[in-house]
Amino acid sequence: MTGQITQHYILSVLVENKAGVLARVAGLFSRRGFNIYSLAVAPTNDERFSRITIIVDVESAPLEQVVRQLDKLVNVVEISQLDPSDAVERELLLAMVGVSVAERSQLIELVGVFRGEVVNVGLDRLTVMVAGTPETIDNFERLLESYEIIEIQRTGRVALPKLDHSRFSGASAATA
Amino acid sequence: MKMTGAQALIKSLETQGVEVMFGLPGGAILPVYDPIIGSSIRHILVRHEQGAGHMAEGYAMATGRPGVAIVTSGPGATNVVTPLSNAYMDSTPLVVVSGQVATAAIGTDAFQECDITGVTMGITKHNWLVTDAAEIPRTVAAAFYVATTGRPGPVLIDVPKDVSNALMEWYWPQTVEDLDLPGYRPVTEGDPAQVRRAVELLLAAQRPVIYAGGGVLKSRATDALRELAERTGMPVVTTLMARGAFPDSHPLCLGMPGMHGNYTAVTAMQRADLLVALGARFDDRVTGKVAAFAPEAKVIHVDIDPAELGKVRRPDVAIAGDCNVVLEAMLEALDAAGLGHDERCRWSDVGALPRPGTPAANRPSLSPWWAVLRRWQQEFPLTYHQEPGGLLKPQLVVETLRDLSPDDTIVVGGVGQHQMWASQWWRFDYPYTWINSGGAGTMGFAVPASIGAKVGRPDRTVWAIDGDGCFQMTAQELVTAAAEQIPVKVAILNNAYLGMVRQWQEMFYAERYSEVYLSPDLPDYVKWAEAMGCVGIRAESPEEVTPAIEKANAIDDRPVVVDFRIDAFEKVFPMVPAGASNDDIVVAPQGREAKP
């Protein structure tokens, strides 16, 4: 799987942190025939809520329809639509790679170029981690192909809006 | 005050104002049934949980109040899935309480365990699995709030047995904030700028049609709809879900559009330059082929559910809001534009006289449009032909029923040919007098829904117009009706077939009839009715129709079933074949009653 999707949109969905909410969101997408490209869920700093970042394939349905149907779910509190050009998107990749002794330093160097980390070292394999834009992750994944890839895991994207430099007030300045 | 979760549940329903609930007990819901003894709520013991759900729907559609059903876990809960789906499609407010196995047993495949919140997620507006008895009053209050506000719909509360048995301290939430619904904000007010734009389009239209849907009834907007129609002189079509929202006898009423709508209603929409869609959702049964639907029309779309705006047809003016609230705002804006209330246009098609020098004074006359519509009404009326002494026609049964029953009779339809004949041939002059399964098309709806309607409106005559196929699906609820002394009346239009399927096989499958024959005599409907504690009557010829109906209408102490033996070859016309353009409407069978 690579991140080459053309028509996509990012929905940042604040939901109540209750049992079954992810099933409600996923169920809505499947029964309405909307395609999810990737999905990431995590609690927010307010324990009552979680944030689901959904990358939507808008070729399957108009974004407006997706948002309005999603908004009808009682547990969905707030939906922000992010245009990829107005957002910072990041993704994390973990890969377990088989390497000979000779290849090992070469791979460590490659991980360094991508400002990643070696997170685990075995006799004949390394587990490495790279975080970055989805494009960076795609590039790194392609470069890994010249090694023996045992397993790759990507998190799916998370995103926040780009900060507006013309305004230095309120929340955006505080979090800058 | 300390009480059990079960007591709190019943007390919550009482506090919520519930007067009746329909249900059937079982293991996991046993604790909740104990406090029903001594409760002010009337419980109606059904014979199958599907009956409980449809009765609650019939009650809700007749009264406007939410219907309540109560069932046990597992099969009890899955039996109510069809009514939930039906209520979801038709936006009927329904609160279903289901028992669940004890929390410790959830997930272990315990006896009568079923993940009913998982099963019903896609067919409820929301559902709750209550895991703490202290949450019961809040959950019940939230459930009624969600079911009845915004776009109404069904909700389900799943209560594990240990939660029902646990002790809690009674309270009742006092405000909406107490309901813990941070993500639920229904819209009601329409955007004033969009309302003004809508009025501009109204005043510019030469061939407008008001497309009234079920939302007009849900929002209690029938008076405002009539004022809009009478003031502007615009024709009104009422969809299957909106029959009665505007009086059929009104000169501005064109009747039902759609697959089996009349020619004028269907074609008026096709030729319109403006559609004013009120609480309607551009269902495929109304639009036919969407790309060919009302090609010249601008669209004003008013709906309380923002997701309906643009779902099927892109509106020129989209107004998210409650139909009644938006219509009132439109009427005010019309007044400001020079078209105010005018007593002279009551029950007429003349429209109000605009004030000179206002925008309304320059609006085009609708007379040319009305001339076309009146010509179509003349040329292409609904027709059928009853040979004297010939096989009994279903339309004659519906017309005779209509003429011999009180004007405000509540008519309840099942699904199929009989439903269409009932909708076409009854004259709906009052709102909330037509109850049927629209979106879901649930066969077997009529008998239990009519019982629910009669419970909600005991003062009214309630006639279920059913098919023989439908009747066999849920007839056992007439035992409930007899036992509970709910005197509904059921007219079976018995053509010995799954008639609508037969019609499609005749027309589109080269008369290859596959698995549609049912037999007129098996079962014997009269004996069956009698066995269920009802009066059974049979009418086999046109001459027998009137005496049978008069006899049925005279009975008021028990349910009545009339077995009308109708012509099996009669088909529903007009018809727009599935997937075809509404321009391809077939008015009548070829060679028979064909109009120029």
mmCIF file with all atom_site columns, C-alpha atoms in Angstrom, chain B residues 44-197:
data_model
loop_
_atom_site.group_PDB
_atom_site.id
_atom_site.type_symbol
_atom_site.label_atom_id
_atom_site.label_alt_id
_atom_site.label_comp_id
_atom_site.label_asym_id
_atom_site.label_entity_id
_atom_site.label_seq_id
_atom_site.pdbx_PDB_ins_code
_atom_site.Cartn_x
_atom_site.Cartn_y
_atom_site.Cartn_z
_atom_site.occupancy
_atom_site.B_iso_or_equiv
_atom_site.pdbx_formal_charge
_atom_site.auth_seq_id
_atom_site.auth_comp_id
_atom_site.auth_asym_id
_atom_site.auth_atom_id
_atom_site.pdbx_PDB_model_num
ATOM 1   C CA . ILE B 1 44  ? -50.600 -4.603  25.583 1.00 0.00 ? 44  ILE B CA 1
ATOM 2   C CA . LEU B 1 45  ? -49.403 -8.193  25.422 1.00 0.00 ? 45  LEU B CA 1
ATOM 3   C CA . VAL B 1 46  ? -48.633 -9.022  21.803 1.00 0.00 ? 46  VAL B CA 1
ATOM 4   C CA . ARG B 1 47  ? -48.298 -12.476 20.227 1.00 0.00 ? 47  ARG B CA 1
ATOM 5   C CA . HIS B 1 48  ? -45.033 -11.719 18.419 1.00 0.00 ? 48  HIS B CA 1
ATOM 6   C CA . GLU B 1 49  ? -42.547 -8.922  19.051 1.00 0.00 ? 49  GLU B CA 1
ATOM 7   C CA . GLN B 1 50  ? -42.757 -7.720  15.441 1.00 0.00 ? 50  GLN B CA 1
ATOM 8   C CA . GLY B 1 51  ? -46.375 -6.946  16.276 1.00 0.00 ? 51  GLY B CA 1
ATOM 9   C CA . ALA B 1 52  ? -45.264 -4.869  19.256 1.00 0.00 ? 52  ALA B CA 1
ATOM 10  C CA . GLY B 1 53  ? -42.973 -2.784  17.066 1.00 0.00 ? 53  GLY B CA 1
ATOM 11  C CA . HIS B 1 54  ? -45.530 -2.156  14.325 1.00 0.00 ? 54  HIS B CA 1
ATOM 12  C CA . MET B 1 55  ? -48.250 -1.389  16.886 1.00 0.00 ? 55  MET B CA 1
ATOM 13  C CA . ALA B 1 56  ? -45.948 1.204   18.430 1.00 0.00 ? 56  ALA B CA 1
ATOM 14  C CA . GLU B 1 57  ? -45.409 2.649   14.940 1.00 0.00 ? 57  GLU B CA 1
ATOM 15  C CA . GLY B 1 58  ? -49.138 2.769   14.202 1.00 0.00 ? 58  GLY B CA 1
ATOM 16  C CA . TYR B 1 59  ? -49.704 4.451   17.549 1.00 0.00 ? 59  TYR B CA 1
ATOM 17  C CA . ALA B 1 60  ? -46.986 7.026   16.809 1.00 0.00 ? 60  ALA B CA 1
ATOM 18  C CA . MET B 1 61  ? -48.226 7.774   13.294 1.00 0.00 ? 61  MET B CA 1
ATOM 19  C CA . ALA B 1 62  ? -51.825 8.215   14.460 1.00 0.00 ? 62  ALA B CA 1
ATOM 20  C CA . THR B 1 63  ? -51.058 10.358  17.513 1.00 0.00 ? 63  THR B CA 1
ATOM 21  C CA . GLY B 1 64  ? -47.732 12.083  16.839 1.00 0.00 ? 64  GLY B CA 1
ATOM 22  C CA . ARG B 1 65  ? -46.492 10.777  20.181 1.00 0.00 ? 65  ARG B CA 1
ATOM 23  C CA . PRO B 1 66  ? -43.584 8.319   20.349 1.00 0.00 ? 66  PRO B CA 1
ATOM 24  C CA . GLY B 1 67  ? -44.547 4.648   20.329 1.00 0.00 ? 67  GLY B CA 1
ATOM 25  C CA . VAL B 1 68  ? -43.053 2.366   22.975 1.00 0.00 ? 68  VAL B CA 1
ATOM 26  C CA . ALA B 1 69  ? -42.298 -1.346  22.665 1.00 0.00 ? 69  ALA B CA 1
ATOM 27  C CA . ILE B 1 70  ? -40.700 -3.623  25.222 1.00 0.00 ? 70  ILE B CA 1
ATOM 28  C CA . VAL B 1 71  ? -39.107 -6.988  24.450 1.00 0.00 ? 71  VAL B CA 1
ATOM 29  C CA . THR B 1 72  ? -36.719 -9.496  25.920 1.00 0.00 ? 72  THR B CA 1
ATOM 30  C CA . SER B 1 73  ? -33.167 -10.275 24.804 1.00 0.00 ? 73  SER B CA 1
ATOM 31  C CA . GLY B 1 74  ? -32.043 -12.425 21.875 1.00 0.00 ? 74  GLY B CA 1
ATOM 32  C CA . PRO B 1 75  ? -34.966 -13.476 19.647 1.00 0.00 ? 75  PRO B CA 1
ATOM 33  C CA . GLY B 1 76  ? -37.294 -11.015 21.371 1.00 0.00 ? 76  GLY B CA 1
ATOM 34  C CA . ALA B 1 77  ? -34.990 -8.226  20.338 1.00 0.00 ? 77  ALA B CA 1
ATOM 35  C CA . THR B 1 78  ? -34.274 -9.549  16.834 1.00 0.00 ? 78  THR B CA 1
ATOM 36  C CA . ASN B 1 79  ? -38.019 -9.863  16.209 1.00 0.00 ? 79  ASN B CA 1
ATOM 37  C CA . VAL B 1 80  ? -38.292 -6.116  16.589 1.00 0.00 ? 80  VAL B CA 1
ATOM 38  C CA . VAL B 1 81  ? -35.540 -5.425  14.039 1.00 0.00 ? 81  VAL B CA 1
ATOM 39  C CA . THR B 1 82  ? -38.020 -5.180  11.145 1.00 0.00 ? 82  THR B CA 1
ATOM 40  C CA . PRO B 1 83  ? -40.170 -2.537  12.892 1.00 0.00 ? 83  PRO B CA 1
ATOM 41  C CA . LEU B 1 84  ? -37.025 -0.580  13.802 1.00 0.00 ? 84  LEU B CA 1
ATOM 42  C CA . SER B 1 85  ? -35.888 -0.633  10.187 1.00 0.00 ? 85  SER B CA 1
ATOM 43  C CA . ASN B 1 86  ? -39.375 0.342   9.057  1.00 0.00 ? 86  ASN B CA 1
ATOM 44  C CA . ALA B 1 87  ? -39.542 3.238   11.528 1.00 0.00 ? 87  ALA B CA 1
ATOM 45  C CA . TYR B 1 88  ? -36.061 4.379   10.508 1.00 0.00 ? 88  TYR B CA 1
ATOM 46  C CA . MET B 1 89  ? -37.045 4.553   6.842  1.00 0.00 ? 89  MET B CA 1
ATOM 47  C CA . ASP B 1 90  ? -40.291 6.407   7.599  1.00 0.00 ? 90  ASP B CA 1
ATOM 48  C CA . SER B 1 91  ? -38.882 8.645   10.381 1.00 0.00 ? 91  SER B CA 1
ATOM 49  C CA . THR B 1 92  ? -41.336 7.387   12.995 1.00 0.00 ? 92  THR B CA 1
ATOM 50  C CA . PRO B 1 93  ? -40.504 8.159   16.639 1.00 0.00 ? 93  PRO B CA 1
ATOM 51  C CA . LEU B 1 94  ? -40.178 4.849   18.438 1.00 0.00 ? 94  LEU B CA 1
ATOM 52  C CA . VAL B 1 95  ? -38.583 3.871   21.745 1.00 0.00 ? 95  VAL B CA 1
ATOM 53  C CA . VAL B 1 96  ? -37.813 0.167   22.086 1.00 0.00 ? 96  VAL B CA 1
ATOM 54  C CA . VAL B 1 97  ? -36.634 -1.237  25.415 1.00 0.00 ? 97  VAL B CA 1
ATOM 55  C CA . SER B 1 98  ? -34.914 -4.614  25.185 1.00 0.00 ? 98  SER B CA 1
ATOM 56  C CA . GLY B 1 99  ? -33.681 -6.886  27.926 1.00 0.00 ? 99  GLY B CA 1
ATOM 57  C CA . GLN B 1 100 ? -30.101 -8.090  27.745 1.00 0.00 ? 100 GLN B CA 1
ATOM 58  C CA . VAL B 1 101 ? -28.204 -10.866 29.517 1.00 0.00 ? 101 VAL B CA 1
ATOM 59  C CA . ALA B 1 102 ? -26.340 -9.810  32.663 1.00 0.00 ? 102 ALA B CA 1
ATOM 60  C CA . THR B 1 103 ? -23.280 -7.644  32.023 1.00 0.00 ? 103 THR B CA 1
ATOM 61  C CA . ALA B 1 104 ? -20.920 -10.391 33.244 1.00 0.00 ? 104 ALA B CA 1
ATOM 62  C CA . ALA B 1 105 ? -22.377 -12.757 30.623 1.00 0.00 ? 105 ALA B CA 1
ATOM 63  C CA . ILE B 1 106 ? -22.202 -10.320 27.692 1.00 0.00 ? 106 ILE B CA 1
ATOM 64  C CA . GLY B 1 107 ? -19.830 -11.657 25.073 1.00 0.00 ? 107 GLY B CA 1
ATOM 65  C CA . THR B 1 108 ? -20.000 -15.262 26.284 1.00 0.00 ? 108 THR B CA 1
ATOM 66  C CA . ASP B 1 109 ? -22.770 -16.436 23.926 1.00 0.00 ? 109 ASP B CA 1
ATOM 67  C CA . ALA B 1 110 ? -25.063 -16.752 26.925 1.00 0.00 ? 110 ALA B CA 1
ATOM 68  C CA . PHE B 1 111 ? -28.616 -18.106 26.559 1.00 0.00 ? 111 PHE B CA 1
ATOM 69  C CA . GLN B 1 112 ? -30.734 -15.633 24.557 1.00 0.00 ? 112 GLN B CA 1
ATOM 70  C CA . GLU B 1 113 ? -27.791 -13.301 24.142 1.00 0.00 ? 113 GLU B CA 1
ATOM 71  C CA . CYS B 1 114 ? -27.659 -11.130 21.041 1.00 0.00 ? 114 CYS B CA 1
ATOM 72  C CA . ASP B 1 115 ? -25.644 -7.991  20.396 1.00 0.00 ? 115 ASP B CA 1
ATOM 73  C CA . ILE B 1 116 ? -28.787 -6.005  19.620 1.00 0.00 ? 116 ILE B CA 1
ATOM 74  C CA . THR B 1 117 ? -27.116 -2.593  19.841 1.00 0.00 ? 117 THR B CA 1
ATOM 75  C CA . GLY B 1 118 ? -24.661 -3.859  17.215 1.00 0.00 ? 118 GLY B CA 1
ATOM 76  C CA . VAL B 1 119 ? -27.446 -5.317  15.070 1.00 0.00 ? 119 VAL B CA 1
ATOM 77  C CA . THR B 1 120 ? -29.579 -2.168  15.183 1.00 0.00 ? 120 THR B CA 1
ATOM 78  C CA . MET B 1 121 ? -26.822 0.445   14.872 1.00 0.00 ? 121 MET B CA 1
ATOM 79  C CA . GLY B 1 122 ? -27.636 1.087   11.219 1.00 0.00 ? 122 GLY B CA 1
ATOM 80  C CA . ILE B 1 123 ? -31.428 1.151   11.631 1.00 0.00 ? 123 ILE B CA 1
ATOM 81  C CA . THR B 1 124 ? -31.844 3.297   14.729 1.00 0.00 ? 124 THR B CA 1
ATOM 82  C CA . LYS B 1 125 ? -31.265 7.000   15.134 1.00 0.00 ? 125 LYS B CA 1
ATOM 83  C CA . HIS B 1 126 ? -29.240 6.005   18.188 1.00 0.00 ? 126 HIS B CA 1
ATOM 84  C CA . ASN B 1 127 ? -29.112 3.177   20.688 1.00 0.00 ? 127 ASN B CA 1
ATOM 85  C CA . TRP B 1 128 ? -27.792 2.672   24.192 1.00 0.00 ? 128 TRP B CA 1
ATOM 86  C CA . LEU B 1 129 ? -26.501 -0.300  26.163 1.00 0.00 ? 129 LEU B CA 1
ATOM 87  C CA . VAL B 1 130 ? -27.055 0.723   29.774 1.00 0.00 ? 130 VAL B CA 1
ATOM 88  C CA . THR B 1 131 ? -24.333 -0.613  32.061 1.00 0.00 ? 131 THR B CA 1
ATOM 89  C CA . ASP B 1 132 ? -25.194 1.257   35.268 1.00 0.00 ? 132 ASP B CA 1
ATOM 90  C CA . ALA B 1 133 ? -28.636 1.455   36.872 1.00 0.00 ? 133 ALA B CA 1
ATOM 91  C CA . ALA B 1 134 ? -27.943 5.065   37.801 1.00 0.00 ? 134 ALA B CA 1
ATOM 92  C CA . GLU B 1 135 ? -27.918 5.913   34.085 1.00 0.00 ? 135 GLU B CA 1
ATOM 93  C CA . ILE B 1 136 ? -31.472 4.644   33.452 1.00 0.00 ? 136 ILE B CA 1
ATOM 94  C CA . PRO B 1 137 ? -33.495 7.862   33.965 1.00 0.00 ? 137 PRO B CA 1
ATOM 95  C CA . ARG B 1 138 ? -30.978 9.892   31.969 1.00 0.00 ? 138 ARG B CA 1
ATOM 96  C CA . THR B 1 139 ? -30.925 7.325   29.166 1.00 0.00 ? 139 THR B CA 1
ATOM 97  C CA . VAL B 1 140 ? -34.717 7.104   28.949 1.00 0.00 ? 140 VAL B CA 1
ATOM 98  C CA . ALA B 1 141 ? -35.034 10.897  28.847 1.00 0.00 ? 141 ALA B CA 1
ATOM 99  C CA . ALA B 1 142 ? -32.284 11.101  26.215 1.00 0.00 ? 142 ALA B CA 1
ATOM 100 C CA . ALA B 1 143 ? -33.935 8.340   24.183 1.00 0.00 ? 143 ALA B CA 1
ATOM 101 C CA . PHE B 1 144 ? -37.270 10.169  24.005 1.00 0.00 ? 144 PHE B CA 1
ATOM 102 C CA . TYR B 1 145 ? -35.500 13.439  23.233 1.00 0.00 ? 145 TYR B CA 1
ATOM 103 C CA . VAL B 1 146 ? -33.531 11.915  20.363 1.00 0.00 ? 146 VAL B CA 1
ATOM 104 C CA . ALA B 1 147 ? -36.526 9.939   19.014 1.00 0.00 ? 147 ALA B CA 1
ATOM 105 C CA . THR B 1 148 ? -38.852 12.947  18.881 1.00 0.00 ? 148 THR B CA 1
ATOM 106 C CA . THR B 1 149 ? -36.665 15.936  17.988 1.00 0.00 ? 149 THR B CA 1
ATOM 107 C CA . GLY B 1 150 ? -34.988 16.817  14.696 1.00 0.00 ? 150 GLY B CA 1
ATOM 108 C CA . ARG B 1 151 ? -35.831 14.176  12.112 1.00 0.00 ? 151 ARG B CA 1
ATOM 109 C CA . PRO B 1 152 ? -37.791 11.721  14.255 1.00 0.00 ? 152 PRO B CA 1
ATOM 110 C CA . GLY B 1 153 ? -36.761 8.091   14.331 1.00 0.00 ? 153 GLY B CA 1
ATOM 111 C CA . PRO B 1 154 ? -36.493 4.895   16.332 1.00 0.00 ? 154 PRO B CA 1
ATOM 112 C CA . VAL B 1 155 ? -34.123 4.401   19.264 1.00 0.00 ? 155 VAL B CA 1
ATOM 113 C CA . LEU B 1 156 ? -33.364 1.343   21.355 1.00 0.00 ? 156 LEU B CA 1
ATOM 114 C CA . ILE B 1 157 ? -32.363 1.006   24.997 1.00 0.00 ? 157 ILE B CA 1
ATOM 115 C CA . ASP B 1 158 ? -30.739 -2.326  25.872 1.00 0.00 ? 158 ASP B CA 1
ATOM 116 C CA . VAL B 1 159 ? -30.894 -3.098  29.600 1.00 0.00 ? 159 VAL B CA 1
ATOM 117 C CA . PRO B 1 160 ? -28.913 -6.028  31.052 1.00 0.00 ? 160 PRO B CA 1
ATOM 118 C CA . LYS B 1 161 ? -30.708 -8.042  33.713 1.00 0.00 ? 161 LYS B CA 1
ATOM 119 C CA . ASP B 1 162 ? -28.258 -7.201  36.514 1.00 0.00 ? 162 ASP B CA 1
ATOM 120 C CA . VAL B 1 163 ? -28.650 -3.496  35.731 1.00 0.00 ? 163 VAL B CA 1
ATOM 121 C CA . SER B 1 164 ? -32.431 -3.855  36.096 1.00 0.00 ? 164 SER B CA 1
ATOM 122 C CA . ASN B 1 165 ? -31.931 -5.569  39.443 1.00 0.00 ? 165 ASN B CA 1
ATOM 123 C CA . ALA B 1 166 ? -29.319 -3.150  40.820 1.00 0.00 ? 166 ALA B CA 1
ATOM 124 C CA . LEU B 1 167 ? -30.328 -0.413  43.255 1.00 0.00 ? 167 LEU B CA 1
ATOM 125 C CA . MET B 1 168 ? -30.068 3.243   42.319 1.00 0.00 ? 168 MET B CA 1
ATOM 126 C CA . GLU B 1 169 ? -31.095 6.606   43.729 1.00 0.00 ? 169 GLU B CA 1
ATOM 127 C CA . TRP B 1 170 ? -34.019 8.079   41.739 1.00 0.00 ? 170 TRP B CA 1
ATOM 128 C CA . TYR B 1 171 ? -33.609 11.404  39.936 1.00 0.00 ? 171 TYR B CA 1
ATOM 129 C CA . TRP B 1 172 ? -35.025 12.906  36.764 1.00 0.00 ? 172 TRP B CA 1
ATOM 130 C CA . PRO B 1 173 ? -32.952 15.046  34.393 1.00 0.00 ? 173 PRO B CA 1
ATOM 131 C CA . GLN B 1 174 ? -34.294 18.588  34.336 1.00 0.00 ? 174 GLN B CA 1
ATOM 132 C CA . THR B 1 175 ? -32.612 20.126  31.285 1.00 0.00 ? 175 THR B CA 1
ATOM 133 C CA . VAL B 1 176 ? -31.341 19.078  27.896 1.00 0.00 ? 176 VAL B CA 1
ATOM 134 C CA . GLU B 1 177 ? -27.798 19.610  29.215 1.00 0.00 ? 177 GLU B CA 1
ATOM 135 C CA . ASP B 1 178 ? -28.449 16.868  31.783 1.00 0.00 ? 178 ASP B CA 1
ATOM 136 C CA . LEU B 1 179 ? -29.007 14.367  28.977 1.00 0.00 ? 179 LEU B CA 1
ATOM 137 C CA . ASP B 1 180 ? -25.305 14.130  28.110 1.00 0.00 ? 180 ASP B CA 1
ATOM 138 C CA . LEU B 1 181 ? -25.739 14.521  24.358 1.00 0.00 ? 181 LEU B CA 1
ATOM 139 C CA . PRO B 1 182 ? -22.850 16.815  23.382 1.00 0.00 ? 182 PRO B CA 1
ATOM 140 C CA . GLY B 1 183 ? -23.026 15.767  19.720 1.00 0.00 ? 183 GLY B CA 1
ATOM 141 C CA . TYR B 1 184 ? -26.776 16.125  19.204 1.00 0.00 ? 184 TYR B CA 1
ATOM 142 C CA . ARG B 1 185 ? -28.003 19.481  17.936 1.00 0.00 ? 185 ARG B CA 1
ATOM 143 C CA . PRO B 1 186 ? -31.069 19.258  15.702 1.00 0.00 ? 186 PRO B CA 1
ATOM 144 C CA . VAL B 1 187 ? -31.712 22.256  13.458 1.00 0.00 ? 187 VAL B CA 1
ATOM 145 C CA . THR B 1 188 ? -35.136 23.876  13.349 1.00 0.00 ? 188 THR B CA 1
ATOM 146 C CA . GLU B 1 189 ? -34.823 27.454  12.085 1.00 0.00 ? 189 GLU B CA 1
ATOM 147 C CA . GLY B 1 190 ? -34.169 27.892  8.386  1.00 0.00 ? 190 GLY B CA 1
ATOM 148 C CA . ASP B 1 191 ? -31.584 30.381  7.151  1.00 0.00 ? 191 ASP B CA 1
ATOM 149 C CA . PRO B 1 192 ? -33.517 33.662  6.580  1.00 0.00 ? 192 PRO B CA 1
ATOM 150 C CA . ALA B 1 193 ? -31.446 34.516  3.488  1.00 0.00 ? 193 ALA B CA 1
ATOM 151 C CA . GLN B 1 194 ? -32.373 31.180  1.904  1.00 0.00 ? 194 GLN B CA 1
ATOM 152 C CA . VAL B 1 195 ? -36.014 31.718  2.842  1.00 0.00 ? 195 VAL B CA 1
ATOM 153 C CA . ARG B 1 196 ? -35.958 35.079  1.009  1.00 0.00 ? 196 ARG B CA 1
ATOM 154 C CA . ARG B 1 197 ? -34.366 33.439  -2.038 1.00 0.00 ? 197 ARG B CA 1
#
